[in-house]
Each structure stands twice: as structure tokens, then as C-alpha cells.
Coordinates of C-alpha atoms in Angstrom, one line a residue:
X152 CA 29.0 -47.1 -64.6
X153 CA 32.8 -47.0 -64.4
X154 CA 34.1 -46.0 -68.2
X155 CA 35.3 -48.9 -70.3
X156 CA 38.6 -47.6 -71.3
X157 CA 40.8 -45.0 -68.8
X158 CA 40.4 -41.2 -69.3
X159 CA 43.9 -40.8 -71.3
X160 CA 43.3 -37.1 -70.5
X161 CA 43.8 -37.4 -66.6
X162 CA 46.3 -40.5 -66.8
X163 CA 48.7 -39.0 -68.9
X164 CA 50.2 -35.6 -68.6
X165 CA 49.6 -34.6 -72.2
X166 CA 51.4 -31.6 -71.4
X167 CA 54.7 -33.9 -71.6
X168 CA 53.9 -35.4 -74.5
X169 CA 53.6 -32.7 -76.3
X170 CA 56.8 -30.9 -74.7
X171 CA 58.1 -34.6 -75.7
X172 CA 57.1 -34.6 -79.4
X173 CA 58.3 -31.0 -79.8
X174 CA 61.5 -32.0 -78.7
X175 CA 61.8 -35.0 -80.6
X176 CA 60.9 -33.1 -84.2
X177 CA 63.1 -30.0 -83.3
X178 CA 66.3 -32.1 -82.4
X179 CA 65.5 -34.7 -85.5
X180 CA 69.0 -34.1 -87.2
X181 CA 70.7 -34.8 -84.0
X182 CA 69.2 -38.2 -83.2
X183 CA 69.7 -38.9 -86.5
X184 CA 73.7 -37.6 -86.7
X185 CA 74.4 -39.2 -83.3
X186 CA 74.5 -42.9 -83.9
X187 CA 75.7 -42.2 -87.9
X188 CA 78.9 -40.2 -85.8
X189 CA 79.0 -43.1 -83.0
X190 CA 79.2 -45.5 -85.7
X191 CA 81.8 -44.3 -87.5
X192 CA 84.2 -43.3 -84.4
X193 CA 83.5 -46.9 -83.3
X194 CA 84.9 -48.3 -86.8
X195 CA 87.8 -45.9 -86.4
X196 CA 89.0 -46.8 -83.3
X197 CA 88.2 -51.0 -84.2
X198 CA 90.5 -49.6 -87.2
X199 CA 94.9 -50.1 -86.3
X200 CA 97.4 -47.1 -87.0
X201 CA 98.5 -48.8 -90.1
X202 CA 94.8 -49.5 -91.6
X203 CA 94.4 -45.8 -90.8
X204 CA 97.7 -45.2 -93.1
X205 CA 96.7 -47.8 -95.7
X206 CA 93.6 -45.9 -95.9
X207 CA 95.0 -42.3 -96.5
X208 CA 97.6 -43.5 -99.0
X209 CA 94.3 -45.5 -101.0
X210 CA 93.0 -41.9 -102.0
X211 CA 95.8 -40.8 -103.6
X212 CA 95.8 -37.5 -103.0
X213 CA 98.1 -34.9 -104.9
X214 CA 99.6 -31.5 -104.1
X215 CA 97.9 -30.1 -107.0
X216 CA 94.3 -32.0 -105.6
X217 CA 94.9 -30.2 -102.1
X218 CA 95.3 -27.2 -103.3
X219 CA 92.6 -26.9 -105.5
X220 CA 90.2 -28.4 -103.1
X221 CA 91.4 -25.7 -100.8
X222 CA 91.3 -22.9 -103.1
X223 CA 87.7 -24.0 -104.0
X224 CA 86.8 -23.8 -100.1
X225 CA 87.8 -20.5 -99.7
X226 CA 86.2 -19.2 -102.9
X227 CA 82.6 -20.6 -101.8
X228 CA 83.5 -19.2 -98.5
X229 CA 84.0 -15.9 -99.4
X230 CA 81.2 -15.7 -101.8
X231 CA 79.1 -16.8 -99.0
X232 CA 80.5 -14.4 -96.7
X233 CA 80.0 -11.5 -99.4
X234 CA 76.3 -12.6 -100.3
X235 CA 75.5 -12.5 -96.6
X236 CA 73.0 -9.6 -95.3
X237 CA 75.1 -7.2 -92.7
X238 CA 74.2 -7.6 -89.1
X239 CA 72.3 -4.7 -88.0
X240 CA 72.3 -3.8 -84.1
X241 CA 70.5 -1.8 -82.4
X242 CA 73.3 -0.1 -79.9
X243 CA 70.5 2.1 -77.8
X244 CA 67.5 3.4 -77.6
X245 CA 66.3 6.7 -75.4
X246 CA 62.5 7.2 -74.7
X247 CA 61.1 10.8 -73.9
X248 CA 59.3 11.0 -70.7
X249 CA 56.8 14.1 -70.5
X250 CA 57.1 16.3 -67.1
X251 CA 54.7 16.0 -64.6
X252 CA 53.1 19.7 -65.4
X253 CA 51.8 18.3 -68.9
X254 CA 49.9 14.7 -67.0
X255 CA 46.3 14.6 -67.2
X256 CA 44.4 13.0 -64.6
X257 CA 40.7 12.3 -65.6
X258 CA 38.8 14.5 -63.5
X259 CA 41.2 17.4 -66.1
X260 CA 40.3 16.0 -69.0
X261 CA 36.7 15.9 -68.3
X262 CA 36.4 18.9 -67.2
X263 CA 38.4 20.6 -69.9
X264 CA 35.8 18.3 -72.2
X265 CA 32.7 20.1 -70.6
X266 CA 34.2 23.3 -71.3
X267 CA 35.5 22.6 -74.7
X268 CA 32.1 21.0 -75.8
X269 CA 29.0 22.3 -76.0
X270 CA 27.2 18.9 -76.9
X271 CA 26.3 16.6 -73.3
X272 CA 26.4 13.7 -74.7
X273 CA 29.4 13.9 -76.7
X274 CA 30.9 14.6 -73.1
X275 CA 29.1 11.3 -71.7
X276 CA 30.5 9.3 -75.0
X277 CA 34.4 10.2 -73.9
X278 CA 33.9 9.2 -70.5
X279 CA 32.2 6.0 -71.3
X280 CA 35.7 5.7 -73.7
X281 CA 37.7 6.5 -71.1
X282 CA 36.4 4.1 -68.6
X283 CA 37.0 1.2 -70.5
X284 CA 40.4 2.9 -72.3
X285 CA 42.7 1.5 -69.7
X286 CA 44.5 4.3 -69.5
X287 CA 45.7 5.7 -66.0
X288 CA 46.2 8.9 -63.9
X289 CA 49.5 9.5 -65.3
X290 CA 49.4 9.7 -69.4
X291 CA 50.4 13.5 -70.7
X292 CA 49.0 15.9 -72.9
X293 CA 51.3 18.6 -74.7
X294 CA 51.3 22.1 -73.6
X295 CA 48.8 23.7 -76.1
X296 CA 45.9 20.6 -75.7
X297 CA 45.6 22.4 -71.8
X298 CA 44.6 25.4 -72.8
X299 CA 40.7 26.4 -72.8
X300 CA 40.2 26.1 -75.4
X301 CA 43.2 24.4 -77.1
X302 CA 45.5 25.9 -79.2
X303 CA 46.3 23.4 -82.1
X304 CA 48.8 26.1 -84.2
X305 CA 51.7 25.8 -85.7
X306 CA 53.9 27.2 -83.4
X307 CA 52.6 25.2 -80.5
X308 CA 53.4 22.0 -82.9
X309 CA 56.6 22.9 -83.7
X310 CA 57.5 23.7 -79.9
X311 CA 55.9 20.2 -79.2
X312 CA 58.0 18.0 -81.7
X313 CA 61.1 20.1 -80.9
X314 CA 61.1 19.2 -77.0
X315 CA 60.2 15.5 -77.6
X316 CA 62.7 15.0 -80.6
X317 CA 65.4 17.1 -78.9
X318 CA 65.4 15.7 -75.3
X319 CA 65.4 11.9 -76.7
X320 CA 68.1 12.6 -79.1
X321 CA 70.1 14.3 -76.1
X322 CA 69.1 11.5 -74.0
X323 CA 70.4 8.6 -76.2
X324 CA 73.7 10.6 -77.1
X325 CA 74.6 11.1 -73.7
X326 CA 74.5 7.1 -73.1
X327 CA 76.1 5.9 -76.2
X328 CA 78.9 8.8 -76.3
X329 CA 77.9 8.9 -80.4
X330 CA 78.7 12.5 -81.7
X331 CA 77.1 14.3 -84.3
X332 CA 79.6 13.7 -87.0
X333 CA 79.1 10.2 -86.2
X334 CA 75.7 10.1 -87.8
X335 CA 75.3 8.6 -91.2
X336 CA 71.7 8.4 -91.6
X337 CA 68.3 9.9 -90.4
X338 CA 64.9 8.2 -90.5
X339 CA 62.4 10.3 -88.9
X340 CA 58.5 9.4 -88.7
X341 CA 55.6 11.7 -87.5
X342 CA 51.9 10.8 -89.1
X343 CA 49.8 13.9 -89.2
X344 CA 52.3 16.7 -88.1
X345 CA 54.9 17.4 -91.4
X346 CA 56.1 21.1 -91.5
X347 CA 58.3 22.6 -93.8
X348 CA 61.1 22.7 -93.4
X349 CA 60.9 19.1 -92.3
X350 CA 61.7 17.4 -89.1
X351 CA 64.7 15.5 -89.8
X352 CA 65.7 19.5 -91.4
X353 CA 65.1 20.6 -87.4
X354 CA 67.2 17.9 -86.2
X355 CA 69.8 18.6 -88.4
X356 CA 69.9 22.2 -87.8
X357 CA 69.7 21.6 -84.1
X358 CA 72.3 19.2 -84.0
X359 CA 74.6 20.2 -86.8
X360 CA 75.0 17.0 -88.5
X361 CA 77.2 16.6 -91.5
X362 CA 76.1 18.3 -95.1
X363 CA 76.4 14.7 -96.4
X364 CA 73.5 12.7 -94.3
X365 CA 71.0 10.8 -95.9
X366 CA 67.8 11.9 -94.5
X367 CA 64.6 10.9 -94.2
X368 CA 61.4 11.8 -93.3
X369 CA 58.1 10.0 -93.1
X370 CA 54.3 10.8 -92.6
X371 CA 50.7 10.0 -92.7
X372 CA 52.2 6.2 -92.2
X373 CA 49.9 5.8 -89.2
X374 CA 50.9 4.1 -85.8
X375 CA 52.9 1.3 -87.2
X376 CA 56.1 3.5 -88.6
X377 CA 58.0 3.0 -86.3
X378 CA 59.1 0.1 -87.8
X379 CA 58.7 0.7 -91.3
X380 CA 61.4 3.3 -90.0
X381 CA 63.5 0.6 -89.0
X382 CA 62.9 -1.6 -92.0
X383 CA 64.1 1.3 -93.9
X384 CA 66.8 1.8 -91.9
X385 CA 68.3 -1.6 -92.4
X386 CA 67.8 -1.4 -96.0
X387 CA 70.3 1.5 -96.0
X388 CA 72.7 0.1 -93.8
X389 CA 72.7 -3.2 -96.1
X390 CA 74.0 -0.8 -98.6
X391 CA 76.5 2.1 -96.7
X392 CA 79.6 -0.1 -95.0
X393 CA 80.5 1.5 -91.2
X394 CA 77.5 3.4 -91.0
X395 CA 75.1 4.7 -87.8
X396 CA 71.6 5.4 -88.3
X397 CA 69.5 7.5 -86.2
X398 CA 65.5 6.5 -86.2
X399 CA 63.2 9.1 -84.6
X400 CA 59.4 7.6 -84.0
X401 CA 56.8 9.6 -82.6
X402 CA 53.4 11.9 -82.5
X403 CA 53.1 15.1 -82.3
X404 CA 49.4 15.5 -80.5
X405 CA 49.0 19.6 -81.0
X406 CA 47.8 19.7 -84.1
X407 CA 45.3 16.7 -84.3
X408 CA 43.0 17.4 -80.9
X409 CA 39.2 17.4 -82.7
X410 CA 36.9 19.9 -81.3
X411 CA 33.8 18.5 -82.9
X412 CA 30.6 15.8 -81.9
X413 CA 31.4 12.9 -84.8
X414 CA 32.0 10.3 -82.1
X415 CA 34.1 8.5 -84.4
X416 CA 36.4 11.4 -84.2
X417 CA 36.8 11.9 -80.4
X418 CA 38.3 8.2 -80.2
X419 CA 42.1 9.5 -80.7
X420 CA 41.0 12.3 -77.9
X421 CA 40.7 9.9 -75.6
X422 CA 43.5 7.6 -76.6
X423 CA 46.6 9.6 -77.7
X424 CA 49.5 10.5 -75.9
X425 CA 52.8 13.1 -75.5
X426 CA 55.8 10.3 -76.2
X427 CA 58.6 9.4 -78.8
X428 CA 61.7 7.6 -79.2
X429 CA 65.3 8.0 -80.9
X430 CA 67.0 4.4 -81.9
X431 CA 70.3 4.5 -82.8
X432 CA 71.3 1.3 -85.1
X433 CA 74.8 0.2 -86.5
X434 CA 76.0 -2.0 -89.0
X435 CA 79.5 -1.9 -87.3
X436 CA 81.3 -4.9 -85.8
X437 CA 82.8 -3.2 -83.3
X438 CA 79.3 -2.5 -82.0
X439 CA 78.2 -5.9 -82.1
X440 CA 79.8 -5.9 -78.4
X441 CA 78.3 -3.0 -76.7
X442 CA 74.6 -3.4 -78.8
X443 CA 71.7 -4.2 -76.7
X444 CA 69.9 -6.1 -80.0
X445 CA 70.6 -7.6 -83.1
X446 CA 67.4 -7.3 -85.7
X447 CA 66.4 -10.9 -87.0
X448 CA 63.5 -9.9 -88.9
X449 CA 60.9 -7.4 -90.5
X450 CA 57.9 -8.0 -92.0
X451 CA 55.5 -5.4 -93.6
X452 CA 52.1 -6.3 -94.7
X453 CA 49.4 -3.2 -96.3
X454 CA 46.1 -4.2 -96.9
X455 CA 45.2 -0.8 -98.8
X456 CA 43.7 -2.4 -101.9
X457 CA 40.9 -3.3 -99.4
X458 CA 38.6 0.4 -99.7
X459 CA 37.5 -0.9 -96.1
X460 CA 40.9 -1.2 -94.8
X461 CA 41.9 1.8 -97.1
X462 CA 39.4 4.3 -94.9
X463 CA 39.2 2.6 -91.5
X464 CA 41.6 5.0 -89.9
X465 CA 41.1 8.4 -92.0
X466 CA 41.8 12.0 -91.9
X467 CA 38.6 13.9 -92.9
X468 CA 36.9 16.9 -91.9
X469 CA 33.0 16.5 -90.0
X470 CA 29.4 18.6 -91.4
X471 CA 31.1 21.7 -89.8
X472 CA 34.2 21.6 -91.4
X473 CA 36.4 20.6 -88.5
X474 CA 39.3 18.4 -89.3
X475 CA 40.0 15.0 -87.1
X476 CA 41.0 11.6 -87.6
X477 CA 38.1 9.1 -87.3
X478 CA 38.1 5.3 -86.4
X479 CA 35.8 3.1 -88.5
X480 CA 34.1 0.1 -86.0
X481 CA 35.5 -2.3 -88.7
X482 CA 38.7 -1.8 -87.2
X483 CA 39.0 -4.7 -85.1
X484 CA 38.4 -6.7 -87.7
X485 CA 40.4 -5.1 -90.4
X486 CA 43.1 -5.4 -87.8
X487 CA 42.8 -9.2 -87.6
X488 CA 42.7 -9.9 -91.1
X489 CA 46.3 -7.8 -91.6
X490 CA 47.5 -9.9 -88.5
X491 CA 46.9 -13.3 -90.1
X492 CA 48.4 -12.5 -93.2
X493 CA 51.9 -11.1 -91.5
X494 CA 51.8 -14.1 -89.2
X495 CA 51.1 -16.3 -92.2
X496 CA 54.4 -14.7 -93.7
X497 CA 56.3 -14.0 -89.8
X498 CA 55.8 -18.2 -89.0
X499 CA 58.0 -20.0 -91.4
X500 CA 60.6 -17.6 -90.4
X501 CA 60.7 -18.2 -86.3
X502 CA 58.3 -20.8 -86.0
X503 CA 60.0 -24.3 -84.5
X504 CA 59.6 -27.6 -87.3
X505 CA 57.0 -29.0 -84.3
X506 CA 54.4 -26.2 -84.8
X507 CA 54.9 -25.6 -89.1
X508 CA 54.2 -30.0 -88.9
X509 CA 51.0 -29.3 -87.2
X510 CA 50.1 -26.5 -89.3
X511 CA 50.1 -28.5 -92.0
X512 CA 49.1 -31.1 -91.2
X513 CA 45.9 -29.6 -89.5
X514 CA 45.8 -27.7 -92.7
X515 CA 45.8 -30.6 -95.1
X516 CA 43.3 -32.7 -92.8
X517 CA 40.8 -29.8 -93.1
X518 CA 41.3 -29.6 -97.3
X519 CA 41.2 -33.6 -97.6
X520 CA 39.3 -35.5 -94.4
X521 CA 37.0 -32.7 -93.0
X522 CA 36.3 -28.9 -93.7
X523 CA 35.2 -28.5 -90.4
X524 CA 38.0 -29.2 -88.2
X525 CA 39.2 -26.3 -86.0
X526 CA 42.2 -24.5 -87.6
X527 CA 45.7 -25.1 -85.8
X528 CA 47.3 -21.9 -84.0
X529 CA 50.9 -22.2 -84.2
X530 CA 52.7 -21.6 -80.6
X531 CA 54.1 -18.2 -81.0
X532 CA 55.7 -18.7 -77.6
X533 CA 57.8 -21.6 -78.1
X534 CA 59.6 -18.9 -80.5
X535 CA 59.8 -15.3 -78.6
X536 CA 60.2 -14.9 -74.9
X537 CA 58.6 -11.6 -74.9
X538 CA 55.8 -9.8 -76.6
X539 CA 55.5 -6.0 -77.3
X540 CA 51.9 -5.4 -78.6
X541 CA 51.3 -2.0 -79.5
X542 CA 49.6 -0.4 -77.2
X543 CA 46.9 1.3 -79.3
X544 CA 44.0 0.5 -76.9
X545 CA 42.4 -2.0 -74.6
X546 CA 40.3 -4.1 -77.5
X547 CA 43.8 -4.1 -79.5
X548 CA 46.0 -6.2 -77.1
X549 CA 43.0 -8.3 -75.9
X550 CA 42.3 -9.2 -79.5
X551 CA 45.5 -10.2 -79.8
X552 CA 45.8 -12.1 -76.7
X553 CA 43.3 -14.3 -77.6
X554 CA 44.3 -14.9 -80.8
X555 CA 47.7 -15.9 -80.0
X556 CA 47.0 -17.8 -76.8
X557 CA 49.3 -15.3 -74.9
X558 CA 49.6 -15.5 -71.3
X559 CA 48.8 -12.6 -68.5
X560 CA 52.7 -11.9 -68.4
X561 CA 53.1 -12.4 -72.0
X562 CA 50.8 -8.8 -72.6
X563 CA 51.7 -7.1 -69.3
X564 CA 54.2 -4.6 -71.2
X565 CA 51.4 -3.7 -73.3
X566 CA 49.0 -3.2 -70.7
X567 CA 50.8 -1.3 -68.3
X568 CA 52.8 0.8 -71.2
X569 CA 48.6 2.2 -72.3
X570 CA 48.2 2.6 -68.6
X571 CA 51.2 4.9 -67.3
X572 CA 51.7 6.2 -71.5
X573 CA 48.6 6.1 -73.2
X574 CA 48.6 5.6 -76.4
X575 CA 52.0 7.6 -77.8
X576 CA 51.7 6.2 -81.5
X577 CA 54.6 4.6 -83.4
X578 CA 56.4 5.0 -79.9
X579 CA 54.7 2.6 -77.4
X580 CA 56.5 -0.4 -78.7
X581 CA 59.8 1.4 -77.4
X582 CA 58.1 2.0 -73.7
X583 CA 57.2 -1.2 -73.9
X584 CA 60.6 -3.0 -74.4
X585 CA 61.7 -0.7 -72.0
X586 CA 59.1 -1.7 -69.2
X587 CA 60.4 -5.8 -70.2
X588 CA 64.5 -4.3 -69.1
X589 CA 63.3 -2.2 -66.0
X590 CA 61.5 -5.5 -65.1
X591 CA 65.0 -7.4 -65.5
X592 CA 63.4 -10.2 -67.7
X593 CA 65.4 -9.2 -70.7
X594 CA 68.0 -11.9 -70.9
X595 CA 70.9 -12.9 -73.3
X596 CA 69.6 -14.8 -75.8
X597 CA 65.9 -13.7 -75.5
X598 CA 63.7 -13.1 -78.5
X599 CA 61.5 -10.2 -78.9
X600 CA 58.7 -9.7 -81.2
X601 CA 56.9 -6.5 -82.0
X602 CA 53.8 -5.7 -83.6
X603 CA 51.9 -3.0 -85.0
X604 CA 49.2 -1.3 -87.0
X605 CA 48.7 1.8 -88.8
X606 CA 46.5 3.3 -91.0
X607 CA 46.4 2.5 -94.5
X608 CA 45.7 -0.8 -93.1
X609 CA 48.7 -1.8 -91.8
X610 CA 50.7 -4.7 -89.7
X611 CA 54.5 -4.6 -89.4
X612 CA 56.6 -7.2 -87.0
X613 CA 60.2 -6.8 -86.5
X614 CA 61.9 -9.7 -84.3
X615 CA 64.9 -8.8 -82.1
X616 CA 67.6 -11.0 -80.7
X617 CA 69.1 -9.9 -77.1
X618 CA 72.8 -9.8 -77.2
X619 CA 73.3 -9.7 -73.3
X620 CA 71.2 -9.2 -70.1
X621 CA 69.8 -5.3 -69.3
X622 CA 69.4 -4.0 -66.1
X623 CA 67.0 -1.2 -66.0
X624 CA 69.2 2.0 -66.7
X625 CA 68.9 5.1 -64.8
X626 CA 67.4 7.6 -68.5
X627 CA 64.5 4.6 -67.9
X628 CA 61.2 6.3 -67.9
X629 CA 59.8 3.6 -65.6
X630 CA 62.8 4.0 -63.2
X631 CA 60.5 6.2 -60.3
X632 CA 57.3 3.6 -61.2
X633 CA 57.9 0.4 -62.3
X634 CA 58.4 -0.9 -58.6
X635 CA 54.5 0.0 -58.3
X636 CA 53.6 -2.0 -61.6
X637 CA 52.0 -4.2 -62.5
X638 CA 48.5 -2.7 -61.4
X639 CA 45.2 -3.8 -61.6
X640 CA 43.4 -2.6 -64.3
X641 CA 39.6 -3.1 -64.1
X642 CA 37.0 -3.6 -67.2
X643 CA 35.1 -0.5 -66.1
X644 CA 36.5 2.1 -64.2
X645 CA 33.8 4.6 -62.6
X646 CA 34.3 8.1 -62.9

């Protein structure tokens, strides 16, 4: 029997209703303005020269009216103008990208894993992990981690963070000509590596920087300091007037390879990566020109009241007394608790008028008509262009994915940064922006979100505004691979 009433979902294109209704509700002040504004010009011009004149003369306006009107103007103005958070922008950014003699292929690590381990089946466990890890062929391991066995000590760490920090810093003053006088302040982050003297101490002893820089240096902040680094970096430049800020994110691997069986433990084994980046940021106008970013916003949610969330990534030592981080299976969901709440916080800020009207309306028809209605996800896409999920692991990005209704292309940087990177910490948000430009599909105008977690719990978003279109620069650690990308990366990859 034919249906009684015509399937509305074939015989209109929902699709442009929706685009339709969007429109409509984000453009509401202009349809409203327009025929208020056509109205009035149309009165004007039914209006003759001398009605116009009449008209002025009826207001009866003084010399001493004028001027205090216009001294009034300028005094709100400049309030404004003076009350009015600095732009921050970033000017550059310069990734490290490990030589080819520290890569390791699978067939290494695995066999360095037999010989390192005495337990089978903790050998069996990390190449189960590996074969669904996404990782690639290409990701590095520092220098001391390929020894047999490795050789976590403190010289081998220090050697580690010194050619990472060192050849980005070089790197990134080599493109934006900035000297080392030129550098106000230092923001340096590094989780579970923090020697004394301290890092940002090496940097300034390496690069002689001025007696007078304000220096920072952060740890045990897990994988999402990279941007509590930046947040803390525009706090400072709201404050200091002309001023550059160097931010240093990255992991030094030496000193945190486990040698035990606690499965939990041999997770970051598997995962973690040689990588780091040095982000030089300005509140000067001048640089507004020549930046390739202007920062929008930051938001910075911790969840460590929560003992679950408190212990779900945590530094501990096993039964025998060997130290190693280990990864709690509550993570995932830890992680998508924090999520919701800094999206609940991020959405008001960047989210279109169309999608916070649905919100709440969805969210008032399930508190008055019907518990049971499914909540409304806002489209996170009708406000960023690009996505830059970090790339902690394989279950990480397709969490988020899903959860956000993100397309293929949408988590492709993430993908493919875990595939030729690994895992390089605080860092992979930085590879991944950089695979977006190398791509060219970083255009003026474009908005860029990225996201990450850390231990503690953590989730911290910064939003980015492009301030012209990048071409993929020759410094680009994608520049000999990107060409080749994006691969196929299978569920299961047999070993």
C-alpha cells in the first residue's frame, strides 16, 4: 500500500533546510537592520534639501553640546580600547624532527623487547598494542632507549632534551630572524624529566639570553601542557607591553622507558615518541603582519578532585620496585567526561546562535516534555575548519570522532601525525598543525581548534585564527613525506 502522506525525508533536501535555518538565525540582525536602514534612506531621499535643513536647525545643537558629545565619545573609546585584552600572535613555530639513525621499525622494537624482557607474554601483550597502536615504520626512539639494555641515566636525558630543545630553538630563530636579546619570556614544559638546574636554565645558558627574562619551567603536567604553556604565556604578555615569548613543549623519552611486566605500565612503551616544539608568540603590532596566528581562545578544564581521574595516568613504582607510568582502563572514559565539560565551557564561545538554539532547546524539551529524548550535539564544524586532536593513541582520536561527528578529513592530521610521529606528548598538536600547512588547506581566515589531555585529568582547547594562507615551508618535518600521506592505516596490523 502506497503511504498516505509523502516521505518528507526523500522529497525534501533536509540538508538545505537546515543549511537554510542556520543562515536565517546567524544573519537575524541583518534581516532585521536591512528594511529598518531601507526605510529610513527611503524617507530621506522622499525628504527636500530644505526639510533636511529645517530638520538640523529643530535640534538645536550648541558648540558647547558638540563638544561634549565628542569629548564623551573619545573617553568611552579609549576606556574601551584600554580595557581591551592585547592580541597575542603566534609569529612561528619550529618542530624538531629526529634523524633517521634514532627510527624504530617494529621488527627493532620487538626484538629489542625479547631481549629486554624475560616474561613471553609481556612480549605478546606489546605487540598486540602495537598492532592496533597505529603507529608506523617511521616514529623514533632517543639514543639511550636502543641500547641493550637501555640506558635511562641522567646524562643520556640531559643529551636527549639538549638536541631536541636546541635544534628547534635554532630552527625557529633562523626563520623569524628573532635574536636572543629579543626574548622576553620563557615557558618551558617537560612532564617527567626536570633536572636541576632546570631546562629553561639550559636554554638560557645555551643561548645567552638576557639576566632579566622571566622564566618558566613546568612538569609532571602530563600531555596537555603544551597549552597550559601557552595559556600562561598569554597571561604574561596581557601584562609586559612589546614583549616576545618563547614556549618550549616536549618529552624527554630517556628517563621514563619501564623495564618491568605491569601491563598497565608497558602502554607509554609502546606509544611514546622522540619530538618537541619551540612557539614563539608576540604581543607586538608590528607582528600582527608577518604572524601566521592570532590566539582566540583557551580553555583549561582539571578534573583532579575526581581520585579516579586523579590516578588514571600515574607515576608509581611495580612489586619490584621499578618505576613507570601506568594507564588506568578508566581512561577513556575519564577522558570523555573532561571533554564534555571544556566543550560545555568552549561552545558559547565559538559556537554559531543556530547550534546554542538547538542546544537549548533540545535541552529544555528533555527537562520539561520528555527525559528521554536524545541529547543535541552542537556542530563543532560550522565553527573550526580544522581539527588537531592530540594524537595520544588510536582509541583517543576515534573517541573523539564519534563524539563530535567529525569527518575522515576532519581527523586525518591526527591520524597520520601518530603514524609518521607516534605519540611525542605535549608536541603532536604542533606536528599536527604543521601536517594541515604542508597539506596547503590552511587558509586566511581559517579557524583551528586544538585539544588535549594530560594527567591529572586534564582537557585544555586553545582556538587559533589564521592570519594569511601557508604554504608548506622548507624546516617542515613532513616536507620529504607528506606527498605519500595520507595512508591507509588498518584496524589490525599483523606482525
Amino acid at each position: 500500500m502506497p503511504p498516505t502522506l509523502p516521505d518528507f525525508s526523500s522529497s525534501v533536501k533536509l540538508k538545505y533546510v537546515k543549511l537554510g535555518y542556520q543562515y536565517l538565525v546567524n544573519h537575524i540582525l541583518t534581516f532585521l537592520l536591512i528594511p529598518v536602514m531601507a526605510g529610513i534612506v527611503l524617507e530621506v531621499l522622499r525628504m527636500g534639501p530644505q526639510e533636511i535643513l529645517n530638520l538640523g536647525r529643530s535640534l538645536h545643537l550648541d558648540l558647547v553640546q558638540v563638544l561634549c558629545s565628542s569629548f564623551l565619545i573619545i573617553f568611552v573609546g579609549t576606556v574601551y580600547f584600554m580595557m581591551k585584552p592585547r592580541p597575542i600572535y603566534l609569529v612561528d613555530y619550529a618542530l624538531y624532527k629526529p634523524p633517521v639513525t634514532c627510527r624504530v621499525p617494529f621488527a627493532t622494537f620487538m626484538e629489542h623487547s625479547k631481549l629486554n624482557t624475560s616474561d613471553p607474554k609481556s612480549v605478546n601483550f606489546q605487540m598486540r598494542i602495537l598492532e592496533r597502536s597505529g603507529l608506523g615504520e617511521e616514529t623514533a626512539l632517543p639514543p639511550a632507549n636502543h641500547y641493550i639494555p637501555p640506558r635511562p641515566n641522567m646524562a643520556a636525558a640531559r643529551a636527549e632534551a639538549e638536541l631536541v630543545i636546541f635544534s628547534a630553538i635554532e630552527t625557529l630563530m633562523k626563520k623569524t630572524g628573532i635574536k636572543a636579546k629579543d626574548i622576553d619570556i620563557l615557558v618551558l614544559n617537560c612532564s617527567l624529566f626536570s633536572p636541576t638546574p632546570s631546562m629553561t636554565a639550559m636554554v638560557v645558558n645555551k643561548f645567552k639570553l638576557r639576566s632579566n627574562i622571566k622564566s618558566f619551567n613546568l612538569a609532571g603536567m602530563g600531555c596537555s601542557a603544551g597549552l597550559i604553556s601557552i595559556d600562561l604565556a598569554r597571561d604574561l604578555l596581557q601584562v609586559h607591553p612589546n614583549s616576545n615569548a618563547l614556549v618550549i613543549s616536549l618529552e624527554v623519552i630517556t628517563p621514563s622507558y619501564y623495564s618491568g611486566n605491569e601491563r598497565a605500565m608497558l602502554l607509554p612503551n609502546c606509544l611514546f615518541r622522540m619530538g618537541g616544539a619551540a612557539i614563539l608568540l608576540s604581543n607586538r603590532r608590528k607582528d600582527k603582519w608577518r604572524a601566521k596566528y592570532s590566539l582566540v581562545h583557551v580553555v583549561r578544564t582539571h578534573k583532579g578532585a575526581d581520585d579516579k581521574a586523579f590516578r588514571c595516568v600515574y607515576e608509581e613504582e611495580d612489586t619490584q620496585g621499578k618505576k613507570g607510568v601506568s594507564l588506568s582502563k578508566d581512561l577513556m572514559a575519564i577522558a570523555g567526561d573532561a571533554l564534555k565539560s571544556n566543550i560545555t565551557t568552549m561552545g558559547p564561545l565559538v559556537l554559531p546562535a543556530s547550534e546554542q538554539l538547538l542546544f537549548l532547546f533540545t535541552l529544555i524539551g528533555r527537562k520539561i516534555i520528555n527525559p528521554k529524548w536524545k541529547p543535541y550535539i552542537p556542530d563543532f564544524k560550522q565553527a573550526f575548519e580544522h581539527f588537531c586532536i592530540h594524537a595520544g593513541g588510536r582509541a583517543v582520536i576515534d573517541e573523539l570522532q564519534k563524539n563530535l561527528q567529525l569527518s575522515t578529513e576532519h581527523v586525518e592530521a591526527s591520524r597520520m601525525t601518530l603514524h609518521r610521529f607516534g605519540n611525542t606528548s605535549s608536541s603532536s598538536l604542533w606536528y599536527e598543525l604543521n601536517y594541515i600547512e604542508a597539506k596547503n588547506r590552511m587558509k586566511k581566515g581559517d579557524r583551528v581548534w586544538q585539544i588535549a589531555f594530560g594527567s591529572g585529568f586534564k582537557c585544555n582547547s586553545a582556538v587559533w585564527k589564521c592570519n594569511r594562507t601557508i604554504r608548506i615551508q622548507d624546516d617542515s618535518p613532513w616536507l620529504d613525506c607528506v606527498n605519500r600521506y595520507p595512508v591507509h592505516i588498518p584496524e589490525v596490523l599483523k606482525l
